[in-house]
Tab-separated table of C-alpha atoms in Angstrom:
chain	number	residue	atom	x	y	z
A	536	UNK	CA	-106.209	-2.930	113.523
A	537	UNK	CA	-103.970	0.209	113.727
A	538	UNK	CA	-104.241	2.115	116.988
A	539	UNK	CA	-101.832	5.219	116.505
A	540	UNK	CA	-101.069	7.536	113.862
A	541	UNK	CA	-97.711	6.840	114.944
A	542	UNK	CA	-97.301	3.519	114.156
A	543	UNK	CA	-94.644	2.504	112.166
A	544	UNK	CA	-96.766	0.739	109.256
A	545	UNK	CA	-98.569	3.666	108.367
A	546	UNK	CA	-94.938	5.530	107.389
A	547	UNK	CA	-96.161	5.895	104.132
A	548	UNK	CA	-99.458	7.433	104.639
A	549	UNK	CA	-98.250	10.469	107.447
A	550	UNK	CA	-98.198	14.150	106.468
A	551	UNK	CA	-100.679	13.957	104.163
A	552	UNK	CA	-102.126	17.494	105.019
A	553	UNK	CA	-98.969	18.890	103.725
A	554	UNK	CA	-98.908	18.466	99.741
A	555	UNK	CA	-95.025	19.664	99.294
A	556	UNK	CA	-93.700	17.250	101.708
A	557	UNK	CA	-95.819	14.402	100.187
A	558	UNK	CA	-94.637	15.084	96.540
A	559	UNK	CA	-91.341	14.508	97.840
A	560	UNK	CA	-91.544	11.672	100.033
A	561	UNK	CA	-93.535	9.595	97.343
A	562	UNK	CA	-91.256	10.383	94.754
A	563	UNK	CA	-87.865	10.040	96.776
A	564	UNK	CA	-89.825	6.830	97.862
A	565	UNK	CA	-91.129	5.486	94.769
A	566	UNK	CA	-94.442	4.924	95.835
A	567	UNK	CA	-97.662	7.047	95.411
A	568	UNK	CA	-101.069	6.972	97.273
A	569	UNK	CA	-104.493	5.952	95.619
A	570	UNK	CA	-107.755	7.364	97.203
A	571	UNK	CA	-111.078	6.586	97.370
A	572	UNK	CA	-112.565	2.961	96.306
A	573	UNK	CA	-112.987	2.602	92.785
A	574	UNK	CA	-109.336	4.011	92.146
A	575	UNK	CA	-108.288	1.529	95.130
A	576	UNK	CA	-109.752	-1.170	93.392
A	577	UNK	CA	-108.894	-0.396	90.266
A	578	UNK	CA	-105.527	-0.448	91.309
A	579	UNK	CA	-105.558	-3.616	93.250
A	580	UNK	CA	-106.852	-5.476	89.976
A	581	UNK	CA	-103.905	-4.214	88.108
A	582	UNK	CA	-100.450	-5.301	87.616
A	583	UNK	CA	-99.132	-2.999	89.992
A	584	UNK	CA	-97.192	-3.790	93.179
A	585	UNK	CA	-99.648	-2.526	96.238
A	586	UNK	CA	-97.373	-1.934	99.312
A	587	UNK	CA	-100.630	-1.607	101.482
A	588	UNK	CA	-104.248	-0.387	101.990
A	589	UNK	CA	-105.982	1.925	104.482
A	590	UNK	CA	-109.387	1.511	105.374
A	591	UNK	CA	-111.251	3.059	108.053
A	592	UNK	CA	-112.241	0.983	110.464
A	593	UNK	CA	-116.043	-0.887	109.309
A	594	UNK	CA	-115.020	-0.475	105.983
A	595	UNK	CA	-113.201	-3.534	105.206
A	596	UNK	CA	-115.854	-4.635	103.175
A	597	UNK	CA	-115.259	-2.191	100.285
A	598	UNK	CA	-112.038	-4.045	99.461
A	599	UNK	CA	-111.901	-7.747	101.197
A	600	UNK	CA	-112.775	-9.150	98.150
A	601	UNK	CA	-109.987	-8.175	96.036
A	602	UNK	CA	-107.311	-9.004	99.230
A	603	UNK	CA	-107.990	-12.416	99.649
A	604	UNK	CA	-105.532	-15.204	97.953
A	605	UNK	CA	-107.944	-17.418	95.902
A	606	UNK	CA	-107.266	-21.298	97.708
A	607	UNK	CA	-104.636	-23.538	96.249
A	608	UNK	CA	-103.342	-21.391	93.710
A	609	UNK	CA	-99.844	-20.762	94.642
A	610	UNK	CA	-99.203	-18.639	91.632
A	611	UNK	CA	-101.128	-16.118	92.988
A	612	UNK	CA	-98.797	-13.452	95.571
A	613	UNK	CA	-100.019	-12.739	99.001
A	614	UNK	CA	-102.435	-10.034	99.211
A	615	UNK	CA	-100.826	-6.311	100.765
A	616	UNK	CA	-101.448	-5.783	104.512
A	617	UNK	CA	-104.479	-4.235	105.042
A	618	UNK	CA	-104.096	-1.564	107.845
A	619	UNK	CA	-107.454	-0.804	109.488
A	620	UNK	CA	-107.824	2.437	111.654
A	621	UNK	CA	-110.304	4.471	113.675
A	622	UNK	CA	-111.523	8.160	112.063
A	623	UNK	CA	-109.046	9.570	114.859
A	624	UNK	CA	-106.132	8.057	113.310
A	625	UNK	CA	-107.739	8.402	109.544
A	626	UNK	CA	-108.117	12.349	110.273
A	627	UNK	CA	-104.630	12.478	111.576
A	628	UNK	CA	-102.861	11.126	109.168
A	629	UNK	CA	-104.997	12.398	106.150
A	630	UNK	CA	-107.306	15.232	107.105
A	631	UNK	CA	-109.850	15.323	104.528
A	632	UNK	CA	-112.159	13.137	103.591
A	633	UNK	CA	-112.077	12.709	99.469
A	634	UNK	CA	-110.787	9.000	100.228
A	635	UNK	CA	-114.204	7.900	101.388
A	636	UNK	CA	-112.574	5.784	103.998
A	637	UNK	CA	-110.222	3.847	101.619
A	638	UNK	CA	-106.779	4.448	100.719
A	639	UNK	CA	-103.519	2.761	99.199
A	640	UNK	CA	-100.000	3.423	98.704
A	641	UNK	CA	-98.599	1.843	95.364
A	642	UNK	CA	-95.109	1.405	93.869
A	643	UNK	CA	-94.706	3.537	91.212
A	644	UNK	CA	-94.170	1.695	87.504
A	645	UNK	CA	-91.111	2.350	85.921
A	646	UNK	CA	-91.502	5.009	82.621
A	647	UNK	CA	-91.742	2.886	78.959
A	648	UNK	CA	-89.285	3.945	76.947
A	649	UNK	CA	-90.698	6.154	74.225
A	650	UNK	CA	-89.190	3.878	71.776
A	651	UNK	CA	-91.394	1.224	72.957
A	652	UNK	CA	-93.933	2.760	73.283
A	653	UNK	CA	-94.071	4.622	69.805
A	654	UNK	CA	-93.142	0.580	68.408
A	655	UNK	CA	-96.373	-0.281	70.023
A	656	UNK	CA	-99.290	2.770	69.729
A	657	UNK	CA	-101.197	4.517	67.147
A	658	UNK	CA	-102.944	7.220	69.006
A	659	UNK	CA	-100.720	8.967	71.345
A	660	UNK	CA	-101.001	12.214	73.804
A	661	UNK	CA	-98.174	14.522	74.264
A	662	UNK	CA	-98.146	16.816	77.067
A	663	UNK	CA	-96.231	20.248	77.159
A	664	UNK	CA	-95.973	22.059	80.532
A	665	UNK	CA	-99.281	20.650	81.845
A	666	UNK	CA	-98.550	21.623	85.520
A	667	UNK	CA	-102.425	21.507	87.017
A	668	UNK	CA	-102.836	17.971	88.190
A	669	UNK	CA	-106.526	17.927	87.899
A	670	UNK	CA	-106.469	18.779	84.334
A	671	UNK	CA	-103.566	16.119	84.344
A	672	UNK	CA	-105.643	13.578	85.839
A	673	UNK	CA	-108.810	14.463	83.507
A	674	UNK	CA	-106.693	13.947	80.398
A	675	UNK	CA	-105.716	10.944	81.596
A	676	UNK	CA	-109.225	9.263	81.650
A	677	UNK	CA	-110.333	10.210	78.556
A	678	UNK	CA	-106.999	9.192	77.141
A	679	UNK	CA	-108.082	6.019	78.362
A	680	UNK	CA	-111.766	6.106	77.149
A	681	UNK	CA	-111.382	7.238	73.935
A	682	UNK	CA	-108.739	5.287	72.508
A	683	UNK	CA	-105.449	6.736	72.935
A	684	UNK	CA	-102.382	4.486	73.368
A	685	UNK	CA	-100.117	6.233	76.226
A	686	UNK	CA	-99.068	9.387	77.153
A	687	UNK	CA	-95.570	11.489	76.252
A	688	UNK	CA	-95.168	14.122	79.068
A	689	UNK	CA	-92.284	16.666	78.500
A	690	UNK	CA	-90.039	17.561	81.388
A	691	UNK	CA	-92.204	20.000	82.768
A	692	UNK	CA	-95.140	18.211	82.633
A	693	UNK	CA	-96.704	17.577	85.894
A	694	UNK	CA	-96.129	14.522	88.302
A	695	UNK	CA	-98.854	12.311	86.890
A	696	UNK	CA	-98.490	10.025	89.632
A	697	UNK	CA	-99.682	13.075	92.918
A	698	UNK	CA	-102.765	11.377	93.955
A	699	UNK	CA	-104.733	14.122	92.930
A	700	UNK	CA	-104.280	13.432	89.313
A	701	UNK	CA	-104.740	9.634	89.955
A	702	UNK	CA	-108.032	10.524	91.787
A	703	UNK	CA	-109.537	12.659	89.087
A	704	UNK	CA	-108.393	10.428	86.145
A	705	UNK	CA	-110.681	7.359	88.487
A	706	UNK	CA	-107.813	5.240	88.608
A	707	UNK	CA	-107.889	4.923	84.771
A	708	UNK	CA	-104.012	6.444	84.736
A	709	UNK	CA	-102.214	2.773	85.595
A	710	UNK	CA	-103.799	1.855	82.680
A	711	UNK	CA	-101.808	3.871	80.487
A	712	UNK	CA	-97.838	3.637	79.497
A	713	UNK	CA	-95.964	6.411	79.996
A	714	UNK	CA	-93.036	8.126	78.684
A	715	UNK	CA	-90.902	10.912	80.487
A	716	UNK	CA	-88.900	13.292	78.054
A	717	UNK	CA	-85.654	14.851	79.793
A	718	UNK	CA	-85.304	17.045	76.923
A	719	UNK	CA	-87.450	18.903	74.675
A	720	UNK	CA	-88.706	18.966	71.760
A	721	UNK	CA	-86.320	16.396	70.560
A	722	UNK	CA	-88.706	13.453	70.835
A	723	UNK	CA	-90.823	15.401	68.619
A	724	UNK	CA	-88.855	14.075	66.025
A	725	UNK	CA	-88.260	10.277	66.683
A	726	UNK	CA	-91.510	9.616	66.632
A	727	UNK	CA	-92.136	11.190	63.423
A	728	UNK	CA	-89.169	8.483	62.493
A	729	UNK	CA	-91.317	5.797	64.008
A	730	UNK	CA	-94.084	7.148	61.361
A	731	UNK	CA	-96.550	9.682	63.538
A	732	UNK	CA	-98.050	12.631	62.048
A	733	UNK	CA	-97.220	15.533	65.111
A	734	UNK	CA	-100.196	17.282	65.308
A	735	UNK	CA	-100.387	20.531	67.523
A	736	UNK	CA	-103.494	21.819	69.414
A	737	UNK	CA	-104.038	25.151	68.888
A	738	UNK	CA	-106.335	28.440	68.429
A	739	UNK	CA	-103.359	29.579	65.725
A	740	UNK	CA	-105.140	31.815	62.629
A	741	UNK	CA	-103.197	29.213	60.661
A	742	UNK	CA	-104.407	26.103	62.493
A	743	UNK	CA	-106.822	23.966	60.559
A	744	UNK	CA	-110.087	22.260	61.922
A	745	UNK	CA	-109.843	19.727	63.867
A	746	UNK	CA	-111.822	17.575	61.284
A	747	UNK	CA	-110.043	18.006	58.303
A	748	UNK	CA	-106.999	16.368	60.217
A	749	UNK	CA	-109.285	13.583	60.992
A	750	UNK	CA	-110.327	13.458	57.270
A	751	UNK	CA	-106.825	13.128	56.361
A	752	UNK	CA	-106.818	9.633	57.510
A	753	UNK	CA	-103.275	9.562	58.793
A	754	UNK	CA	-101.976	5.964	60.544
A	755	UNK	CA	-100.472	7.486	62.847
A	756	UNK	CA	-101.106	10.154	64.799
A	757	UNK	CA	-99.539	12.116	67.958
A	758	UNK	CA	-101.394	15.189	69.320
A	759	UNK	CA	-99.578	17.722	71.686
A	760	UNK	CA	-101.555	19.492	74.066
A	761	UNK	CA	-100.319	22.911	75.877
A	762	UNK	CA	-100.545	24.450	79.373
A	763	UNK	CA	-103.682	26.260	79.585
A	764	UNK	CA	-102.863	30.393	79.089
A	765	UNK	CA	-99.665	29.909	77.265
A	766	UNK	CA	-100.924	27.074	75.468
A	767	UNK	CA	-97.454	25.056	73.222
A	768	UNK	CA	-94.354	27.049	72.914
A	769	UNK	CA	-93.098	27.977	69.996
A	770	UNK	CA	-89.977	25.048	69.967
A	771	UNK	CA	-92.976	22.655	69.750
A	772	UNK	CA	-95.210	24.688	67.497
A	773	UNK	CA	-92.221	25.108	65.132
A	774	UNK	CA	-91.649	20.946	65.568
A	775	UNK	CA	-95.209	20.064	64.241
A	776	UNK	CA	-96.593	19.109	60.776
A	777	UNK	CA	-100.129	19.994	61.675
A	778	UNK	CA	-101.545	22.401	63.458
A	779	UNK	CA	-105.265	21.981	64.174
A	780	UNK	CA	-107.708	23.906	66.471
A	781	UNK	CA	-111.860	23.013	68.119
A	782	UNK	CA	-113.727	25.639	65.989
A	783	UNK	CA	-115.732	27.353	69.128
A	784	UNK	CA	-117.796	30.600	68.929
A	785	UNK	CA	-115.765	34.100	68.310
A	786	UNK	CA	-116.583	35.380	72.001
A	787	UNK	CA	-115.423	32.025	73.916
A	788	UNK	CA	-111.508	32.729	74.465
A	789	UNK	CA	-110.554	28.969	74.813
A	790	UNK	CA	-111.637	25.772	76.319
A	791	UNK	CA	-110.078	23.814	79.444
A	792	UNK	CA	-107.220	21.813	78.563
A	793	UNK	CA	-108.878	18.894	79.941
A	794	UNK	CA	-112.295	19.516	77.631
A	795	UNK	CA	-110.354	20.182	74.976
A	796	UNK	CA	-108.667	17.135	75.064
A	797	UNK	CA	-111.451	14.967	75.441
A	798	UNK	CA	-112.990	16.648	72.235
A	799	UNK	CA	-109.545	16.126	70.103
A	800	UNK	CA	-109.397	12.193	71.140
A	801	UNK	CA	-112.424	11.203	70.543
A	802	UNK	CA	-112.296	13.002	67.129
A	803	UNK	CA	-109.331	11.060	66.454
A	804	UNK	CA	-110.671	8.047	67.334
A	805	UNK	CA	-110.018	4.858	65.656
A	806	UNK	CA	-112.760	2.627	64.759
């Protein structure tokens, strides 16, 4: 039990009203905060190192059963501190209440290199200037639902790791390998070396239908999504061998980013 907001052991959970500040401590501190309890337990049954949990106090219960070392089995690490606190100190130190009472902070995994991870996917997502996190998070889960292998984010992709985007993709996001491009579109072309068809989202006149791409039957296959309003520029337009578009109704300007991509993967699906 945690009495103060001041406390030393809650350092990594203080100025969470002030979403600048946090992007920059947890990434100068290579850490990032989960919220809410199925993302906290999702994230406690991963592979990922948990520096600690935060649960308001009578809440314990939501989490105890994932914190405790199973008996003589000394393969098994010690469980993260588990820091329990009043709603004085919770509102303090987070000030809103999306966390439901339970929160964690997480070291961050390192990137896989996109070498690796082209070696080892089929079905991959790559991400041009996607800069809103919830759309960022949203991708993320149904990246993970529907079958794609990891996620290529270009340099000014979004921070996938803000706890917003974690929140809205359920926790699903630690689940995925990542790689971060520092340059751009250059990638583009080594994993057409590794064998993927580049295929580029968008409402283009000369875009084909998103199902005659999947009729194609290609092995391979990585789609680029767009921020939405500008949508892919033209380096990475220029970089693709397909370019494929949802057919939607004359008088409907576009769909969300995040719906869009759900549609696209799960057309692409593998069986």
């Amino acid at each position: 039990m945690i009495q103060s907001a001041d406390d030393p052991l809650l350092g990594d959970y203080r100025q969470l009203r002030d979403p600048a500040r946090r992007m920059r401590v947890e990434q100068d501190g290579g850490f990032f905060i989960a919220e809410g309890i199925t993302v906290v337990r999702r994230v406690l049954a991963s592979p990922l190192h948990v520096r600690s949990v935060l649960v308001l106090e009578g809440r314990e219960h939501r989490v105890a059963d994932l914190l405790r070392t199973p008996p003589g089995d000394p393969s098994q690490e010690d469980p993260p501190p588990l820091h329990i606190v009043s709603s004085e100190v919770m509102n303090a130190l987070v000030g809103f209440d999306l966390h439901r009472g339970v929160l964690a902070a997480v070291d961050r995994p390192p990137w896989t290199p996109l070498d690796v991870l082209a070696q080892h996917s089929r079905r991959l997502a790559v991400l041009e200037g996607i800069n809103d996190h919830e759309n960022l998070g949203a991708i993320a889960r149904s990246a993970r639902a529907l079958g794609m292998d990891g996620l290529v984010l270009d340099p000014t992709t979004a921070d996938p790791w803000y706890r917003r985007s974690v929140r809205v993709s359920m926790g699903e996001i630690v689940a995925l390998p990542m790689s971060r491009c520092t340059e751009w579109p250059g990638p583009l072309a080594a994993l057409r070396e590794h064998g993927f068809t580049v295929i580029a989202l968008t409402p283009a006149a000369d875009s084909v239908a998103i199902a005659d791409v999947v009729s194609a039957g290609y092995e391979r296959v990585a789609l680029m999504l767009g921020a939405e309003g500008p949508g892919l520029g033209a380096p990475a337009l220029a970089a693709a061998d397909v370019r494929a578009r949802i057919p939607i109704r004359a008088e409907v300007d576009s769909l969300n980013v995040g719906h869009a991509a759900a549609i696209a993967f799960a057309a692409l699906r593998l069986p």
